[in-house]
Amino acid sequence: MLDAIQAETESAGEALPIDVVSLYPKDMNIYGDSGNVLTIARRLALYGYAPCIHEINQGDPWPAHVDMILGGGGQDTGQKKIIDDLFARADDLRAFAADGVPMLMICGLYQLFGHYFETIDGTRLDGISIIGAHTVGRDVRMIGNLVEHSARFGDIIGYENHSGQTFLDPGVEPLGRVDHEGTGNNGEDHTEGARVNNVIGTYMHGSLLPKNPAISDFLIRSAVERRYGSFEPRQTKEWAAELKRIDAIAAKARTVAANRPR
Ligand code: GLN
């Protein structure tokens, strides 16, 4: 699928490249998180840019350009596997974040982008503190479809499945607010996820991006503007029709997910 999207763009000629890192697809990729990478690739291509997807696993060097980083969730065991490699990259990741590289970190990586994650068995995994938050494992899992409200992105719809309870530092902006108890960051304060400049951390799987075009477009616009100064999507009839078609499917998926809450 990715190959097809990339081949299609290459044959279209002059498109400007955008380098997207898919971080730890081998160890951190559950509940459809790789769909986020496909969505970004497809939308970038529709906007007339050439998506270059780099799968970066443990030990792999960064590509020459990094315009966006997408990371998925993983069980506690997956998190333990990648933690040393994550620490080896921590300074680079902090520098990318400070330089405005848009990032989306789901669940397991969201937790490790905070200060620490203490698992249910008492193991403490230190995080890399790009997001001011800490997480503690508990014995009840928070599972189900979830709708949260965000001033910036409207309603965000996804699927959560985690036992870690995340608490944001004072002043850290959540990605959204949930109406229900028992869901979101910790099931207590009605927050979900976090956004620190262009870095988004969230518990939303699903995949998240196919159902939430507003977040995809935020990540794409931030990446393109940072690299090229301005975002100028191509404006052909075919482009507009295909985007409309995709967004109509997203709207349907949102309705179904929102009406099948837990
Ligand atoms: N292991 C973590 C938890 O259960 C993350 C799970 C996930 O990424 N879905 O809290």
PDB file of C-alpha atoms and ligand atoms in Angstrom:
ATOM      1  CA  MET A   1       0.000   0.000   0.000  1.00  0.00           C
ATOM      2  CA  LEU A   2       2.748   2.444   0.996  1.00  0.00           C
ATOM      3  CA  ASP A   3       4.792   1.398  -2.030  1.00  0.00           C
ATOM      4  CA  ALA A   4       1.822   2.099  -4.286  1.00  0.00           C
ATOM      5  CA  ILE A   5       1.330   5.575  -2.832  1.00  0.00           C
ATOM      6  CA  GLN A   6       5.028   6.399  -3.159  1.00  0.00           C
ATOM      7  CA  ALA A   7       5.247   5.023  -6.734  1.00  0.00           C
ATOM      8  CA  GLU A   8       2.189   7.018  -7.779  1.00  0.00           C
ATOM      9  CA  THR A   9       3.761  10.250  -6.506  1.00  0.00           C
ATOM     10  CA  GLU A  10       7.116   9.535  -8.084  1.00  0.00           C
ATOM     11  CA  SER A  11       5.467   9.058 -11.460  1.00  0.00           C
ATOM     12  CA  ALA A  12       3.682  12.407 -10.971  1.00  0.00           C
ATOM     13  CA  GLY A  13       7.072  14.143 -11.239  1.00  0.00           C
ATOM     14  CA  GLU A  14       8.166  17.329  -9.512  1.00  0.00           C
ATOM     15  CA  ALA A  15       6.513  16.866  -6.097  1.00  0.00           C
ATOM     16  CA  LEU A  16       8.442  18.249  -3.101  1.00  0.00           C
ATOM     17  CA  PRO A  17       9.517  15.491  -0.684  1.00  0.00           C
ATOM     18  CA  ILE A  18       8.372  15.289   2.933  1.00  0.00           C
ATOM     19  CA  ASP A  19      10.333  12.834   5.083  1.00  0.00           C
ATOM     20  CA  VAL A  20       8.189  11.032   7.622  1.00  0.00           C
ATOM     21  CA  VAL A  21       9.711   8.792  10.289  1.00  0.00           C
ATOM     22  CA  SER A  22       7.644   5.828  11.402  1.00  0.00           C
ATOM     23  CA  LEU A  23       9.261   5.195  14.803  1.00  0.00           C
ATOM     24  CA  TYR A  24       9.612   1.585  16.015  1.00  0.00           C
ATOM     25  CA  PRO A  25       7.053  -0.056  13.670  1.00  0.00           C
ATOM     26  CA  LYS A  26       8.390  -3.487  14.737  1.00  0.00           C
ATOM     27  CA  ASP A  27       7.925  -3.126  18.491  1.00  0.00           C
ATOM     28  CA  MET A  28       5.450  -0.281  18.924  1.00  0.00           C
ATOM     29  CA  ASN A  29       2.509  -0.725  16.599  1.00  0.00           C
ATOM     30  CA  ILE A  30      -0.802  -2.077  17.898  1.00  0.00           C
ATOM     31  CA  TYR A  31      -4.537  -1.626  17.286  1.00  0.00           C
ATOM     32  CA  GLY A  32      -3.959  -0.280  13.782  1.00  0.00           C
ATOM     33  CA  ASP A  33      -1.436   2.449  14.576  1.00  0.00           C
ATOM     34  CA  SER A  34       0.350   1.870  11.256  1.00  0.00           C
ATOM     35  CA  GLY A  35      -2.809   3.280   9.624  1.00  0.00           C
ATOM     36  CA  ASN A  36      -1.583   6.697  10.781  1.00  0.00           C
ATOM     37  CA  VAL A  37       1.466   6.370   8.534  1.00  0.00           C
ATOM     38  CA  LEU A  38      -0.667   5.302   5.549  1.00  0.00           C
ATOM     39  CA  THR A  39      -3.038   8.210   6.093  1.00  0.00           C
ATOM     40  CA  ILE A  40      -0.250  10.776   6.215  1.00  0.00           C
ATOM     41  CA  ALA A  41       1.349   9.286   3.087  1.00  0.00           C
ATOM     42  CA  ARG A  42      -1.946   9.297   1.183  1.00  0.00           C
ATOM     43  CA  ARG A  43      -2.926  12.828   2.206  1.00  0.00           C
ATOM     44  CA  LEU A  44       0.530  14.232   1.476  1.00  0.00           C
ATOM     45  CA  ALA A  45       0.345  12.686  -2.006  1.00  0.00           C
ATOM     46  CA  LEU A  46      -3.143  14.143  -2.547  1.00  0.00           C
ATOM     47  CA  TYR A  47      -1.845  17.572  -1.572  1.00  0.00           C
ATOM     48  CA  GLY A  48       0.872  17.223  -4.223  1.00  0.00           C
ATOM     49  CA  TYR A  49       3.854  16.401  -1.983  1.00  0.00           C
ATOM     50  CA  ALA A  50       6.015  13.277  -2.219  1.00  0.00           C
ATOM     51  CA  PRO A  51       5.835  11.229   1.006  1.00  0.00           C
ATOM     52  CA  CYS A  52       9.132   9.488   1.862  1.00  0.00           C
ATOM     53  CA  ILE A  53       8.414   7.057   4.679  1.00  0.00           C
ATOM     54  CA  HIS A  54      11.379   5.913   6.784  1.00  0.00           C
ATOM     55  CA  GLU A  55      10.796   2.960   9.104  1.00  0.00           C
ATOM     56  CA  ILE A  56      13.153   3.497  12.018  1.00  0.00           C
ATOM     57  CA  ASN A  57      13.588   0.560  14.375  1.00  0.00           C
ATOM     58  CA  GLN A  58      16.118  -0.001  17.163  1.00  0.00           C
ATOM     59  CA  GLY A  59      19.637   0.922  16.020  1.00  0.00           C
ATOM     60  CA  ASP A  60      18.619   2.468  12.701  1.00  0.00           C
ATOM     61  CA  PRO A  61      20.144   5.866  11.881  1.00  0.00           C
ATOM     62  CA  TRP A  62      17.901   8.890  11.281  1.00  0.00           C
ATOM     63  CA  PRO A  63      17.309   9.761   7.643  1.00  0.00           C
ATOM     64  CA  ALA A  64      18.996  12.925   6.279  1.00  0.00           C
ATOM     65  CA  HIS A  65      15.753  14.888   6.735  1.00  0.00           C
ATOM     66  CA  VAL A  66      13.138  14.478   9.442  1.00  0.00           C
ATOM     67  CA  ASP A  67       9.923  16.415   8.784  1.00  0.00           C
ATOM     68  CA  MET A  68       7.472  14.446  10.931  1.00  0.00           C
ATOM     69  CA  ILE A  69       7.637  11.555  13.425  1.00  0.00           C
ATOM     70  CA  LEU A  70       4.821   9.056  14.015  1.00  0.00           C
ATOM     71  CA  GLY A  71       5.025   6.567  16.871  1.00  0.00           C
ATOM     72  CA  GLY A  72       2.587   3.866  17.951  1.00  0.00           C
ATOM     73  CA  GLY A  73       1.540   2.041  21.067  1.00  0.00           C
ATOM     74  CA  GLY A  74       2.878  -1.151  22.551  1.00  0.00           C
ATOM     75  CA  GLN A  75       2.411  -3.480  25.464  1.00  0.00           C
ATOM     76  CA  ASP A  76       4.622  -2.979  28.528  1.00  0.00           C
ATOM     77  CA  THR A  77       6.994  -5.605  27.090  1.00  0.00           C
ATOM     78  CA  GLY A  78       7.407  -3.641  23.836  1.00  0.00           C
ATOM     79  CA  GLN A  79       8.087  -0.492  25.838  1.00  0.00           C
ATOM     80  CA  LYS A  80      10.812  -2.276  27.825  1.00  0.00           C
ATOM     81  CA  LYS A  81      12.406  -3.458  24.566  1.00  0.00           C
ATOM     82  CA  ILE A  82      12.788  -0.027  22.992  1.00  0.00           C
ATOM     83  CA  ILE A  83      13.567   2.059  26.082  1.00  0.00           C
ATOM     84  CA  ASP A  84      17.381   1.986  25.735  1.00  0.00           C
ATOM     85  CA  ASP A  85      17.207   2.927  22.076  1.00  0.00           C
ATOM     86  CA  LEU A  86      14.719   5.706  22.903  1.00  0.00           C
ATOM     87  CA  PHE A  87      17.162   7.114  25.445  1.00  0.00           C
ATOM     88  CA  ALA A  88      19.980   6.993  22.907  1.00  0.00           C
ATOM     89  CA  ARG A  89      17.781   9.167  20.664  1.00  0.00           C
ATOM     90  CA  ALA A  90      16.397  11.408  23.415  1.00  0.00           C
ATOM     91  CA  ASP A  91      18.596  14.461  22.728  1.00  0.00           C
ATOM     92  CA  ASP A  92      17.803  14.299  19.008  1.00  0.00           C
ATOM     93  CA  LEU A  93      14.090  13.925  19.705  1.00  0.00           C
ATOM     94  CA  ARG A  94      14.159  16.874  22.113  1.00  0.00           C
ATOM     95  CA  ALA A  95      15.998  18.958  19.503  1.00  0.00           C
ATOM     96  CA  PHE A  96      13.473  17.986  16.801  1.00  0.00           C
ATOM     97  CA  ALA A  97      10.591  18.886  19.121  1.00  0.00           C
ATOM     98  CA  ALA A  98      12.159  22.241  20.032  1.00  0.00           C
ATOM     99  CA  ASP A  99      12.657  22.931  16.325  1.00  0.00           C
ATOM    100  CA  GLY A 100       8.945  22.413  15.604  1.00  0.00           C
ATOM    101  CA  VAL A 101       8.990  18.949  14.010  1.00  0.00           C
ATOM    102  CA  PRO A 102       5.403  17.701  14.327  1.00  0.00           C
ATOM    103  CA  MET A 103       5.071  14.401  16.148  1.00  0.00           C
ATOM    104  CA  LEU A 104       2.233  12.067  17.009  1.00  0.00           C
ATOM    105  CA  MET A 105       2.924   9.573  19.801  1.00  0.00           C
ATOM    106  CA  ILE A 106       0.256   7.016  20.613  1.00  0.00           C
ATOM    107  CA  CYS A 107      -0.258   5.291  23.963  1.00  0.00           C
ATOM    108  CA  GLY A 108       2.941   3.375  24.814  1.00  0.00           C
ATOM    109  CA  LEU A 109       5.196   6.002  23.235  1.00  0.00           C
ATOM    110  CA  TYR A 110       3.059   8.832  24.638  1.00  0.00           C
ATOM    111  CA  GLN A 111       3.767   7.382  28.088  1.00  0.00           C
ATOM    112  CA  LEU A 112       7.524   7.237  27.401  1.00  0.00           C
ATOM    113  CA  PHE A 113       7.540  10.822  26.096  1.00  0.00           C
ATOM    114  CA  GLY A 114       6.565  11.791  29.653  1.00  0.00           C
ATOM    115  CA  HIS A 115       8.791  11.767  32.753  1.00  0.00           C
ATOM    116  CA  TYR A 116       8.292   8.113  33.655  1.00  0.00           C
ATOM    117  CA  PHE A 117       5.989   5.096  33.480  1.00  0.00           C
ATOM    118  CA  GLU A 118       5.741   2.880  36.542  1.00  0.00           C
ATOM    119  CA  THR A 119       4.318  -0.449  35.395  1.00  0.00           C
ATOM    120  CA  ILE A 120       1.863  -2.562  37.346  1.00  0.00           C
ATOM    121  CA  ASP A 121       4.713  -4.891  38.435  1.00  0.00           C
ATOM    122  CA  GLY A 122       6.535  -1.914  39.968  1.00  0.00           C
ATOM    123  CA  THR A 123       9.176  -1.498  37.251  1.00  0.00           C
ATOM    124  CA  ARG A 124       9.917   2.133  36.625  1.00  0.00           C
ATOM    125  CA  LEU A 125      10.710   3.096  33.039  1.00  0.00           C
ATOM    126  CA  ASP A 126      12.137   6.595  32.850  1.00  0.00           C
ATOM    127  CA  GLY A 127      10.790   8.645  29.962  1.00  0.00           C
ATOM    128  CA  ILE A 128      12.380  11.399  27.919  1.00  0.00           C
ATOM    129  CA  SER A 129      10.277  14.294  29.324  1.00  0.00           C
ATOM    130  CA  ILE A 130       9.267  15.931  26.067  1.00  0.00           C
ATOM    131  CA  ILE A 131       5.735  15.973  27.483  1.00  0.00           C
ATOM    132  CA  GLY A 132       5.244  17.044  31.115  1.00  0.00           C
ATOM    133  CA  ALA A 133       3.388  13.976  32.401  1.00  0.00           C
ATOM    134  CA  HIS A 134       3.888  10.778  34.368  1.00  0.00           C
ATOM    135  CA  THR A 135       2.105   7.428  34.206  1.00  0.00           C
ATOM    136  CA  VAL A 136       1.357   4.677  36.709  1.00  0.00           C
ATOM    137  CA  GLY A 137       0.011   1.241  35.818  1.00  0.00           C
ATOM    138  CA  ARG A 138      -3.167   0.071  37.514  1.00  0.00           C
ATOM    139  CA  ASP A 139      -5.064  -3.197  37.559  1.00  0.00           C
ATOM    140  CA  VAL A 140      -8.129  -2.039  35.614  1.00  0.00           C
ATOM    141  CA  ARG A 141      -7.778  -1.416  31.888  1.00  0.00           C
ATOM    142  CA  MET A 142      -9.469   1.524  30.213  1.00  0.00           C
ATOM    143  CA  ILE A 143     -10.900   0.101  27.005  1.00  0.00           C
ATOM    144  CA  GLY A 144     -13.317   1.320  24.354  1.00  0.00           C
ATOM    145  CA  ASN A 145     -14.192   3.881  21.743  1.00  0.00           C
ATOM    146  CA  LEU A 146     -13.806   7.407  22.957  1.00  0.00           C
ATOM    147  CA  VAL A 147     -14.946  10.868  21.874  1.00  0.00           C
ATOM    148  CA  GLU A 148     -13.095  13.866  23.245  1.00  0.00           C
ATOM    149  CA  HIS A 149     -13.566  17.545  22.642  1.00  0.00           C
ATOM    150  CA  SER A 150     -10.784  19.859  21.571  1.00  0.00           C
ATOM    151  CA  ALA A 151     -11.020  23.580  20.803  1.00  0.00           C
ATOM    152  CA  ARG A 152      -8.405  23.212  18.085  1.00  0.00           C
ATOM    153  CA  PHE A 153      -9.438  19.951  16.375  1.00  0.00           C
ATOM    154  CA  GLY A 154     -13.157  19.669  17.158  1.00  0.00           C
ATOM    155  CA  ASP A 155     -14.352  16.252  18.329  1.00  0.00           C
ATOM    156  CA  ILE A 156     -11.555  13.672  18.254  1.00  0.00           C
ATOM    157  CA  ILE A 157     -12.694  10.063  17.902  1.00  0.00           C
ATOM    158  CA  GLY A 158     -10.591   6.979  18.602  1.00  0.00           C
ATOM    159  CA  TYR A 159     -10.186   3.795  20.603  1.00  0.00           C
ATOM    160  CA  GLU A 160      -8.300   3.497  23.884  1.00  0.00           C
ATOM    161  CA  ASN A 161      -6.895   0.383  25.546  1.00  0.00           C
ATOM    162  CA  HIS A 162      -4.447   0.970  28.369  1.00  0.00           C
ATOM    163  CA  SER A 163      -3.863   0.278  32.022  1.00  0.00           C
ATOM    164  CA  GLY A 164      -1.495   3.186  32.597  1.00  0.00           C
ATOM    165  CA  GLN A 165      -2.990   6.267  34.230  1.00  0.00           C
ATOM    166  CA  THR A 166      -1.333   9.437  33.012  1.00  0.00           C
ATOM    167  CA  PHE A 167      -1.284  12.673  34.987  1.00  0.00           C
ATOM    168  CA  LEU A 168      -0.268  15.932  33.299  1.00  0.00           C
ATOM    169  CA  ASP A 169       1.982  18.447  35.030  1.00  0.00           C
ATOM    170  CA  PRO A 170       0.197  21.687  35.958  1.00  0.00           C
ATOM    171  CA  GLY A 171      -0.021  23.921  32.890  1.00  0.00           C
ATOM    172  CA  VAL A 172       0.324  21.128  30.318  1.00  0.00           C
ATOM    173  CA  GLU A 173      -2.482  21.343  27.775  1.00  0.00           C
ATOM    174  CA  PRO A 174      -4.481  18.144  27.246  1.00  0.00           C
ATOM    175  CA  LEU A 175      -5.266  17.181  23.656  1.00  0.00           C
ATOM    176  CA  GLY A 176      -8.945  17.061  24.568  1.00  0.00           C
ATOM    177  CA  ARG A 177     -11.524  16.617  27.322  1.00  0.00           C
ATOM    178  CA  VAL A 178     -13.781  13.622  27.768  1.00  0.00           C
ATOM    179  CA  ASP A 179     -17.236  13.687  29.278  1.00  0.00           C
ATOM    180  CA  HIS A 180     -17.144  10.217  30.808  1.00  0.00           C
ATOM    181  CA  GLU A 181     -15.521   8.853  33.926  1.00  0.00           C
ATOM    182  CA  GLY A 182     -13.163   5.927  33.447  1.00  0.00           C
ATOM    183  CA  THR A 183     -11.668   7.131  30.197  1.00  0.00           C
ATOM    184  CA  GLY A 184      -8.897   9.310  28.900  1.00  0.00           C
ATOM    185  CA  ASN A 185      -5.577  10.000  30.618  1.00  0.00           C
ATOM    186  CA  ASN A 186      -6.508   8.632  34.016  1.00  0.00           C
ATOM    187  CA  GLY A 187     -10.280   8.248  34.408  1.00  0.00           C
ATOM    188  CA  GLU A 188     -10.320  10.969  37.040  1.00  0.00           C
ATOM    189  CA  ASP A 189      -9.741  14.450  35.681  1.00  0.00           C
ATOM    190  CA  HIS A 190     -11.464  14.154  32.262  1.00  0.00           C
ATOM    191  CA  THR A 191      -8.296  15.035  30.325  1.00  0.00           C
ATOM    192  CA  GLU A 192      -7.020  13.002  27.384  1.00  0.00           C
ATOM    193  CA  GLY A 193      -3.615  13.204  25.752  1.00  0.00           C
ATOM    194  CA  ALA A 194      -1.399  16.268  25.643  1.00  0.00           C
ATOM    195  CA  ARG A 195      -0.146  18.779  23.144  1.00  0.00           C
ATOM    196  CA  VAL A 196       3.165  20.573  23.574  1.00  0.00           C
ATOM    197  CA  ASN A 197       3.736  22.860  20.571  1.00  0.00           C
ATOM    198  CA  ASN A 198       3.690  20.496  17.599  1.00  0.00           C
ATOM    199  CA  VAL A 199       4.037  17.325  19.661  1.00  0.00           C
ATOM    200  CA  ILE A 200       0.826  15.401  20.287  1.00  0.00           C
ATOM    201  CA  GLY A 201       0.638  12.499  22.739  1.00  0.00           C
ATOM    202  CA  THR A 202      -2.613  10.536  22.988  1.00  0.00           C
ATOM    203  CA  TYR A 203      -4.166   7.220  23.991  1.00  0.00           C
ATOM    204  CA  MET A 204      -6.236   7.192  20.797  1.00  0.00           C
ATOM    205  CA  HIS A 205      -5.685   4.159  18.580  1.00  0.00           C
ATOM    206  CA  GLY A 206      -8.152   3.157  15.978  1.00  0.00           C
ATOM    207  CA  SER A 207      -6.232   4.146  13.812  1.00  0.00           C
ATOM    208  CA  LEU A 208      -6.533   7.758  14.920  1.00  0.00           C
ATOM    209  CA  LEU A 209      -5.669   9.682  11.760  1.00  0.00           C
ATOM    210  CA  PRO A 210      -8.013   8.073   9.198  1.00  0.00           C
ATOM    211  CA  LYS A 211     -10.917   9.124  11.427  1.00  0.00           C
ATOM    212  CA  ASN A 212      -9.537  12.554  12.315  1.00  0.00           C
ATOM    213  CA  PRO A 213      -8.527  14.508   9.202  1.00  0.00           C
ATOM    214  CA  ALA A 214      -8.157  17.719  11.242  1.00  0.00           C
ATOM    215  CA  ILE A 215      -5.201  16.210  13.126  1.00  0.00           C
ATOM    216  CA  SER A 216      -3.672  14.777   9.924  1.00  0.00           C
ATOM    217  CA  ASP A 217      -3.856  18.214   8.337  1.00  0.00           C
ATOM    218  CA  PHE A 218      -2.314  19.878  11.393  1.00  0.00           C
ATOM    219  CA  LEU A 219       0.666  17.494  11.227  1.00  0.00           C
ATOM    220  CA  ILE A 220       1.028  17.897   7.453  1.00  0.00           C
ATOM    221  CA  ARG A 221       0.736  21.676   7.438  1.00  0.00           C
ATOM    222  CA  SER A 222       3.238  22.025  10.304  1.00  0.00           C
ATOM    223  CA  ALA A 223       5.732  19.739   8.543  1.00  0.00           C
ATOM    224  CA  VAL A 224       5.441  21.403   5.140  1.00  0.00           C
ATOM    225  CA  GLU A 225       5.558  24.967   6.469  1.00  0.00           C
ATOM    226  CA  ARG A 226       8.576  24.174   8.594  1.00  0.00           C
ATOM    227  CA  ARG A 227      10.489  22.688   5.649  1.00  0.00           C
ATOM    228  CA  TYR A 228       9.330  24.888   2.753  1.00  0.00           C
ATOM    229  CA  GLY A 229       8.002  28.083   4.362  1.00  0.00           C
ATOM    230  CA  SER A 230       4.432  27.703   3.101  1.00  0.00           C
ATOM    231  CA  PHE A 231       1.858  24.976   2.506  1.00  0.00           C
ATOM    232  CA  GLU A 232       0.510  25.069  -1.041  1.00  0.00           C
ATOM    233  CA  PRO A 233      -1.681  22.061  -1.767  1.00  0.00           C
ATOM    234  CA  ARG A 234      -2.427  21.481  -5.431  1.00  0.00           C
ATOM    235  CA  GLN A 235      -5.860  22.615  -6.469  1.00  0.00           C
ATOM    236  CA  THR A 236      -7.041  20.315  -9.236  1.00  0.00           C
ATOM    237  CA  LYS A 237     -10.596  19.024  -9.617  1.00  0.00           C
ATOM    238  CA  GLU A 238      -9.459  15.400  -9.242  1.00  0.00           C
ATOM    239  CA  TRP A 239      -7.623  16.284  -6.060  1.00  0.00           C
ATOM    240  CA  ALA A 240     -10.658  18.005  -4.555  1.00  0.00           C
ATOM    241  CA  ALA A 241     -12.951  15.093  -5.506  1.00  0.00           C
ATOM    242  CA  GLU A 242     -10.653  12.438  -4.011  1.00  0.00           C
ATOM    243  CA  LEU A 243     -10.200  14.388  -0.801  1.00  0.00           C
ATOM    244  CA  LYS A 244     -13.964  14.801  -0.531  1.00  0.00           C
ATOM    245  CA  ARG A 245     -14.410  11.051  -1.042  1.00  0.00           C
ATOM    246  CA  ILE A 246     -11.874  10.200   1.670  1.00  0.00           C
ATOM    247  CA  ASP A 247     -13.316  12.713   4.111  1.00  0.00           C
ATOM    248  CA  ALA A 248     -16.813  11.312   3.544  1.00  0.00           C
ATOM    249  CA  ILE A 249     -15.520   7.846   4.531  1.00  0.00           C
ATOM    250  CA  ALA A 250     -13.883   9.393   7.596  1.00  0.00           C
ATOM    251  CA  ALA A 251     -17.171  11.060   8.538  1.00  0.00           C
ATOM    252  CA  LYS A 252     -18.983   7.704   8.306  1.00  0.00           C
ATOM    253  CA  ALA A 253     -16.330   5.967  10.424  1.00  0.00           C
ATOM    254  CA  ARG A 254     -16.602   8.744  13.014  1.00  0.00           C
ATOM    255  CA  THR A 255     -20.369   8.326  13.270  1.00  0.00           C
ATOM    256  CA  VAL A 256     -20.109   4.559  13.672  1.00  0.00           C
ATOM    257  CA  ALA A 257     -17.353   4.782  16.320  1.00  0.00           C
ATOM    258  CA  ALA A 258     -19.080   7.553  18.244  1.00  0.00           C
ATOM    259  CA  ASN A 259     -22.322   5.544  18.392  1.00  0.00           C
ATOM    260  CA  ARG A 260     -20.629   2.383  19.625  1.00  0.00           C
ATOM    261  CA  PRO A 261     -19.026   3.859  22.674  1.00  0.00           C
ATOM    262  CA  ARG A 262     -17.763   1.067  24.968  1.00  0.00           C
TER     263      ARG A 262
HETATM  264  N1  GLN B   1       1.377  -0.760  28.116  1.00  0.00           N
HETATM  265  C1  GLN B   1       0.683   0.457  28.199  1.00  0.00           C
HETATM  266  C2  GLN B   1      -0.589   0.396  29.032  1.00  0.00           C
HETATM  267  O1  GLN B   1      -1.320  -0.592  29.025  1.00  0.00           O
HETATM  268  C3  GLN B   1       0.391   0.933  26.801  1.00  0.00           C
HETATM  269  C4  GLN B   1      -0.655   0.143  26.070  1.00  0.00           C
HETATM  270  C5  GLN B   1      -0.879   0.637  24.690  1.00  0.00           C
HETATM  271  O2  GLN B   1       0.030   1.175  24.030  1.00  0.00           O
HETATM  272  N2  GLN B   1      -2.070   0.417  24.178  1.00  0.00           N
HETATM  273  O3  GLN B   1      -0.854   1.361  29.710  1.00  0.00           O
END
